[in-house]
Short mmCIF file of C-alpha atoms and ligand atoms in Angstrom, two decimals:
data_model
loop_
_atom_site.label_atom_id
_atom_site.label_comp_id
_atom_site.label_asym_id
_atom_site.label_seq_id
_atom_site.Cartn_x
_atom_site.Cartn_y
_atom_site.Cartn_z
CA UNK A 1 0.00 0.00 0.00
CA UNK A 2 1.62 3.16 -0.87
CA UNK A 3 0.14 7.55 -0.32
CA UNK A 4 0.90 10.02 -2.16
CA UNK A 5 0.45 12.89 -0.04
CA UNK A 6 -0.21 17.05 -1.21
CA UNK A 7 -0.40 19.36 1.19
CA UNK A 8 -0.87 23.18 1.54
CA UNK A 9 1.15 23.55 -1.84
CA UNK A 10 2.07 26.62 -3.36
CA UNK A 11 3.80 26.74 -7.16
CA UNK A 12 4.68 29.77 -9.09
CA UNK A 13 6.15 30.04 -12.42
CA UNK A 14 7.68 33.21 -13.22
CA UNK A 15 6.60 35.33 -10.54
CA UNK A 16 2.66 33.77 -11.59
CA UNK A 17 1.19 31.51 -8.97
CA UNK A 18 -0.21 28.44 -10.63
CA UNK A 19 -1.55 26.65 -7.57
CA UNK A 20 -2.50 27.73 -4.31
CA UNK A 21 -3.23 25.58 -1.38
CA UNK A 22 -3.46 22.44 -3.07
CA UNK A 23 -4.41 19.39 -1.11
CA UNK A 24 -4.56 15.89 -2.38
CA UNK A 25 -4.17 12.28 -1.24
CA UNK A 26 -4.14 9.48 -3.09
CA UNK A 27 -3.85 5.90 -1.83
CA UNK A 28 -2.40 3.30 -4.22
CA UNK A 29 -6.14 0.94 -5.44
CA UNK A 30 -7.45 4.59 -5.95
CA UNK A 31 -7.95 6.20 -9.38
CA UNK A 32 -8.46 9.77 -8.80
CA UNK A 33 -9.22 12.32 -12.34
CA UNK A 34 -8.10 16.00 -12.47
CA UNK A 35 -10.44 17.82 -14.61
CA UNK A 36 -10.50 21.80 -15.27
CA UNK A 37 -9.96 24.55 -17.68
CA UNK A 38 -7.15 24.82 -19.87
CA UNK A 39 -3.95 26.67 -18.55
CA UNK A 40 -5.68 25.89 -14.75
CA UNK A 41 -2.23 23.98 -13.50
CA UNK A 42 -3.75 20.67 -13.99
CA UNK A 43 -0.32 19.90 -15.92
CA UNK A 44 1.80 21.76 -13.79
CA UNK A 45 0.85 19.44 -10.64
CA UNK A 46 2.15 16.30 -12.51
CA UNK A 47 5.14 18.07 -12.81
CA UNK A 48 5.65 19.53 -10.08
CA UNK A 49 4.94 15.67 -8.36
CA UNK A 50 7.52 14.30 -10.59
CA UNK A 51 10.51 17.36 -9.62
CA UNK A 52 10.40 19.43 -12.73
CA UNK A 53 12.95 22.27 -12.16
CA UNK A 54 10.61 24.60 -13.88
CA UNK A 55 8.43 25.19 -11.45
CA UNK A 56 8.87 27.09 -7.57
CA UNK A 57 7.47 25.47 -4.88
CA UNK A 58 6.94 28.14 -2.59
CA UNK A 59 5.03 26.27 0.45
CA UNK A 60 3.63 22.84 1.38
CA UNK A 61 4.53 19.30 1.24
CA UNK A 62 4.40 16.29 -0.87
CA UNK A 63 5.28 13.24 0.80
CA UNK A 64 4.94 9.35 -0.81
CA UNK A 65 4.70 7.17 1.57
CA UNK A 66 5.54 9.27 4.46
CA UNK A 67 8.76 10.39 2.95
CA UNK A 68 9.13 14.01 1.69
CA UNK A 69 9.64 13.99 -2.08
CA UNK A 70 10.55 17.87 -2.59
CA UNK A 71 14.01 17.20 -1.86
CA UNK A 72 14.49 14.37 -3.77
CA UNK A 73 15.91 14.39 -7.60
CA UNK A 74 13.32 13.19 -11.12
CA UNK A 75 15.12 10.07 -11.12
CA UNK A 76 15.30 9.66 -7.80
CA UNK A 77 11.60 10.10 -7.41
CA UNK A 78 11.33 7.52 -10.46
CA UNK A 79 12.73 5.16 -8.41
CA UNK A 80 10.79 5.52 -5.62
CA UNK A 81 7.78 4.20 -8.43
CA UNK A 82 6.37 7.65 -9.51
CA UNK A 83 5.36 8.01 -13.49
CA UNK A 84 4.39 10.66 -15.60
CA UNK A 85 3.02 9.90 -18.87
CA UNK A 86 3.24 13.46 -20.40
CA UNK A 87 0.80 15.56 -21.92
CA UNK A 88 3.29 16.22 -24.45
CA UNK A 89 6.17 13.81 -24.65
CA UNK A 90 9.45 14.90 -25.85
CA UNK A 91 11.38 14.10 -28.85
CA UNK A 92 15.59 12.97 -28.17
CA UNK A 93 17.66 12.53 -31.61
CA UNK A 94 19.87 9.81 -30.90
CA UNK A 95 18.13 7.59 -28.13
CA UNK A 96 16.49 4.90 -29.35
CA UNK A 97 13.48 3.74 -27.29
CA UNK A 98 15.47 0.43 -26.24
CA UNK A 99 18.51 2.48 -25.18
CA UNK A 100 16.63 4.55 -23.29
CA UNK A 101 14.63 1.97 -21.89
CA UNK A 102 17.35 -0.14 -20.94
CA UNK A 103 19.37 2.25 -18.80
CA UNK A 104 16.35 3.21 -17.34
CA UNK A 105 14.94 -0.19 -16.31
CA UNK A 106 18.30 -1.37 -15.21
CA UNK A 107 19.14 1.15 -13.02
CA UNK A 108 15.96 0.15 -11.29
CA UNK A 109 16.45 -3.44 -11.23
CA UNK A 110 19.01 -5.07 -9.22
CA UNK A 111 18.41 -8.70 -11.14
CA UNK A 112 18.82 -6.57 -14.90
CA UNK A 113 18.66 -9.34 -18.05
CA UNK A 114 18.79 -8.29 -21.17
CA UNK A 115 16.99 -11.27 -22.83
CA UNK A 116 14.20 -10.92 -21.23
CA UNK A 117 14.23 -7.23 -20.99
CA UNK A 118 13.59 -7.44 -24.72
CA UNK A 119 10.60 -9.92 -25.20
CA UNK A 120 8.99 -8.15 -22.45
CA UNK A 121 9.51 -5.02 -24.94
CA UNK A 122 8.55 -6.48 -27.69
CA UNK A 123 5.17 -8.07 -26.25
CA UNK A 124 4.65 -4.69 -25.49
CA UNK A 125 5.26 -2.90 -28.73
CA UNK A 126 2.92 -5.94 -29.67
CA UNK A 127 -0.08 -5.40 -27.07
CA UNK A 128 -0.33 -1.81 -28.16
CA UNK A 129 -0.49 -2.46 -32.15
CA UNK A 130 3.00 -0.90 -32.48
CA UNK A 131 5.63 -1.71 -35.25
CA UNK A 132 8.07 -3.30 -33.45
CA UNK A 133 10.77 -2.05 -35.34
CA UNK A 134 9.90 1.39 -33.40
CA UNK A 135 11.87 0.00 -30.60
CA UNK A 136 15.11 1.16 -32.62
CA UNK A 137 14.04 4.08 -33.67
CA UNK A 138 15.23 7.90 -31.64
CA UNK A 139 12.82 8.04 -28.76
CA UNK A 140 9.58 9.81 -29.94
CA UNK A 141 11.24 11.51 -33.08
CA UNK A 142 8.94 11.50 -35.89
CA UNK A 143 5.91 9.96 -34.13
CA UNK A 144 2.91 10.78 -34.83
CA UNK A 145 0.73 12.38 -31.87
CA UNK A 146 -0.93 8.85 -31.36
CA UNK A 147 2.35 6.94 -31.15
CA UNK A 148 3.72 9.10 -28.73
CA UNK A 149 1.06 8.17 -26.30
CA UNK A 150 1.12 4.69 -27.04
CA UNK A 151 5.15 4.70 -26.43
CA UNK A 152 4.50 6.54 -22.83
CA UNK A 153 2.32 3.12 -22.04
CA UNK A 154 5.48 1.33 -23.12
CA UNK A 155 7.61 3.06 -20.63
CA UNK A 156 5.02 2.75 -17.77
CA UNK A 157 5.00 -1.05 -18.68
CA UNK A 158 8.61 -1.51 -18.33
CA UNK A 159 9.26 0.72 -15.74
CA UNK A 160 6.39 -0.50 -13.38
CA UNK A 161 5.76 2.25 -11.16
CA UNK A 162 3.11 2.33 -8.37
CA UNK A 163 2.32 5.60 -8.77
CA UNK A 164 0.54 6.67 -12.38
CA UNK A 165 -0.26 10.02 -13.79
CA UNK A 166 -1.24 9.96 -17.29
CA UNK A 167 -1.62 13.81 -18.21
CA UNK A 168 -4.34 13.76 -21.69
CA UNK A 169 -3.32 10.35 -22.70
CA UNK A 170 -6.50 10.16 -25.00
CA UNK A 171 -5.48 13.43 -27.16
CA UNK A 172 -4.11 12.14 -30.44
CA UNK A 173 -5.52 8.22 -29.99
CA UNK A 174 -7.89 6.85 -32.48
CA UNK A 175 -10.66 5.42 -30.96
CA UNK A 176 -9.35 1.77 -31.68
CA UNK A 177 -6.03 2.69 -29.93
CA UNK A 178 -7.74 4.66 -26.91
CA UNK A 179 -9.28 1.32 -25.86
CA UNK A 180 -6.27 -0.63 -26.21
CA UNK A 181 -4.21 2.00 -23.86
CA UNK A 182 -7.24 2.03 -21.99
CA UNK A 183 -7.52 -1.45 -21.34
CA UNK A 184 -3.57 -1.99 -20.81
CA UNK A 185 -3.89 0.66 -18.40
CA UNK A 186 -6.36 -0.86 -16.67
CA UNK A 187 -4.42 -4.07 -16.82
CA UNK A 188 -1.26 -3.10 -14.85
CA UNK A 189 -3.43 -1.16 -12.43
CA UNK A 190 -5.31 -4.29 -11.48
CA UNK A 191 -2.10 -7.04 -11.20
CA UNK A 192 0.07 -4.10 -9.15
CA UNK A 193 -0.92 -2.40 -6.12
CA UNK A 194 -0.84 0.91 -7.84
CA UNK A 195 -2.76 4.26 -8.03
CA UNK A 196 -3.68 6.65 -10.67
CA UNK A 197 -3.87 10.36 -11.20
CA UNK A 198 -5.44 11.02 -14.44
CA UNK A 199 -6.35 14.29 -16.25
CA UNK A 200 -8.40 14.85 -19.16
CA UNK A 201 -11.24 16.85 -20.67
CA UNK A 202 -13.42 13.49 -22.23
CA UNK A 203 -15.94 10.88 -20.91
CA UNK A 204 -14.59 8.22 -23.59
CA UNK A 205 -10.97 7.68 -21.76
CA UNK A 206 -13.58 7.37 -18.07
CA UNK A 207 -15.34 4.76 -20.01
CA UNK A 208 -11.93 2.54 -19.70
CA UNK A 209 -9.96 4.08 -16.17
CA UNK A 210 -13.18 4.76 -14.03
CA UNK A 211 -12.43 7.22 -11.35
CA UNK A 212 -13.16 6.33 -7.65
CA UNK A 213 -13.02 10.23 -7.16
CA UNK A 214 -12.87 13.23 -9.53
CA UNK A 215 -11.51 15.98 -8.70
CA UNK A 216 -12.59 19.87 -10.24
CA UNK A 217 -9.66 22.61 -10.00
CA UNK A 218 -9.70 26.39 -10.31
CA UNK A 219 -7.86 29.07 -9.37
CA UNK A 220 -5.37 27.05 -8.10
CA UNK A 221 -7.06 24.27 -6.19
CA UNK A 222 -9.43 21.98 -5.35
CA UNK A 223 -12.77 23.47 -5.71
CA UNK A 224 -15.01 20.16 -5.76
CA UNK A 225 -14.55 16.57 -5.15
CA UNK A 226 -17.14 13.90 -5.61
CA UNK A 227 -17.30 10.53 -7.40
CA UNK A 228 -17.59 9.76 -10.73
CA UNK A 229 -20.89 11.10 -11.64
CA UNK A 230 -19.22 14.58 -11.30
CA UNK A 231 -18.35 14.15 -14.84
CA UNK A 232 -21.97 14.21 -16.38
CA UNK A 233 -22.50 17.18 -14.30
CA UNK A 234 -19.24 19.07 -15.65
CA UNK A 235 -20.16 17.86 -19.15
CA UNK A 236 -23.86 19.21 -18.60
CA UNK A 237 -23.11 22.46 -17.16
CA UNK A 238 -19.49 23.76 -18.10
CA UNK A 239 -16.75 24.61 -15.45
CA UNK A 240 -17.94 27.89 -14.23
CA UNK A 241 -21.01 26.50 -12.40
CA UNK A 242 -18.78 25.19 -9.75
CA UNK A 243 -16.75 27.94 -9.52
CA UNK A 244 -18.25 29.63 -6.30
CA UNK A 245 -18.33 26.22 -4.58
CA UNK A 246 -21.80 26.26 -3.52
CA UNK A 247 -23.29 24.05 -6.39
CA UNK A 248 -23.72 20.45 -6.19
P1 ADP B 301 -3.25 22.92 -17.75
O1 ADP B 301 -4.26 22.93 -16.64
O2 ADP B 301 -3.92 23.28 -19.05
O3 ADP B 301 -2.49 21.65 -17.83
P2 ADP B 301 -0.66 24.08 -17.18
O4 ADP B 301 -0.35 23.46 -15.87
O5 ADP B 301 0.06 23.52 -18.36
O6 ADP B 301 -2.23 24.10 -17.43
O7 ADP B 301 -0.30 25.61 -17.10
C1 ADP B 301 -0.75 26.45 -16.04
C2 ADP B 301 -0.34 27.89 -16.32
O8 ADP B 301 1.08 28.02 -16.22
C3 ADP B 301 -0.70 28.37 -17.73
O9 ADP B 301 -1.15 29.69 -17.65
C4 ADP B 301 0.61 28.25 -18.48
O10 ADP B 301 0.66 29.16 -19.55
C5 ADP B 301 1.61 28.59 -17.39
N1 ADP B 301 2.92 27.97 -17.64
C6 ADP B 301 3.21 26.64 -17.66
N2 ADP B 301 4.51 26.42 -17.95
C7 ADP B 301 5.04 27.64 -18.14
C8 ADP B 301 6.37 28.10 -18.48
N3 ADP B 301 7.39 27.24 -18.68
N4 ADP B 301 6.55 29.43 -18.56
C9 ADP B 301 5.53 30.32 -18.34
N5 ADP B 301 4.28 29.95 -18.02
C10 ADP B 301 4.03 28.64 -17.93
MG1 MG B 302 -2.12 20.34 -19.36
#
């Protein structure tokens, strides 16, 4: 059982406060969704979570499983079993995904074997309809919006972390390939004792990775929290009914 743990947390970028007495905890055999305007912070908390040097924390505490996090390094934190799938992933000439993939699962695992390593890649690349002669290819370069996705879902696979956030996996997925990543998602969820923090703006990708709890954001933090019928109500009335908290 693992808790990630937000508490009074304060982030600025640039002088601009992004979020502002944020509170969240998450238990690990929780799925929890984000939703909220666009430019809210919603991607600036994953990032923040995962030690992105862009961002200032001015105040508060994030702690997974009891330890405090802040201090700690990205990789460090990786360790530790936290994951971001990006909103938008990045593109690195000269990587290829099985390069990258290796350093980064061996430097996690003690027992590293390459043989393995690579059908478990490979029945990846195959799970999620991917070529896999992608696995050679420079990490993200030349993908198409889609594939990108579908290669974050690769990394979480391999890397195994008990902590999820997917930030808009479902923008740029055909509907074919939004159920597969759905349904792999849901997969791994079920066989580890992980959590997930998920944010998008769609009911489709809530058809596959119900949320226990949804969560609405504005001006900086959490303005409502309810279950998952929260979502018909956002999609029925728009953000800006729940914006001076006393709607249900
Ligand atoms: P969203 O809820 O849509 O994911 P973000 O967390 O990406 O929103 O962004 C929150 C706010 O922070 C936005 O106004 C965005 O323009 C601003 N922001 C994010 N990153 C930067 C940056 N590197 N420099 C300046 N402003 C930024
Ligand atoms: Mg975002």
């Amino acid at each position: 059982m693992h808790t990630l743990k937000i508490e009074h947390l304060d982030v600025s970028i640039n002088d601009k406060k992004i979020l502002k007495d944020f509170n969240l905890t998450i238990n690990s055999g929780e799925i929890h969704a984000i939703m909220g305007p666009n430019g809210i912070g919603k991607s600036t908390l994953t990032k923040v979570i995962m030690g992105s040097s862009d961002y200032k924390v001015e105040k508060g505490k994030i702690t997974y499983d009891n330890k405090d996090i802040l201090s700690l390094k990205t990789d460090e934190r990786a360790r530790m079993g936290l994951f971001l799938a990006m909103q938008s992933p990045s593109e690195i000439e000269g990587v290829s995904n099985a390069d990258f993939l290796k350093t980064a699962v061996s430097s996690k695992e003690d027992n590293f074997k390459l043989l393995p390593f690579i059908k478990e890649l490979e029945a990846n690349y195959n799970n999620l309809n991917m070529d896999k002669q992608m696995i050679h290819r420079s990490l993200n370069v030349g993908y198409s919006g889609g594939e990108k996705k579908k290669n974050e879902i690769i990394q979480l696979k391999m890397l195994k972390p008990s902590f999820i956030m997917l930030d808009e996996i479902d923008s740029g997925l055909d509907v074919d390939s939004l159920k597969l990543v759905g349904e792999q998602i849901m997969d791994y969820y079920k066989k580890n004792d992980s959590a997930i923090l998920l944010i998008t703006h769609y009911q489709r990708l809530l058809d596959y990775i119900k949320p226990d709890y949804v969560h609405i954001i504005s001006e900086g933090t959490v303005i409502k929290s309810g279950d998952s019928t929260l979502v018909q109500l956002i999609e029925e009335k728009g953000y800006d009914y729940f914006k001076d908290g006393t709607n249900e």
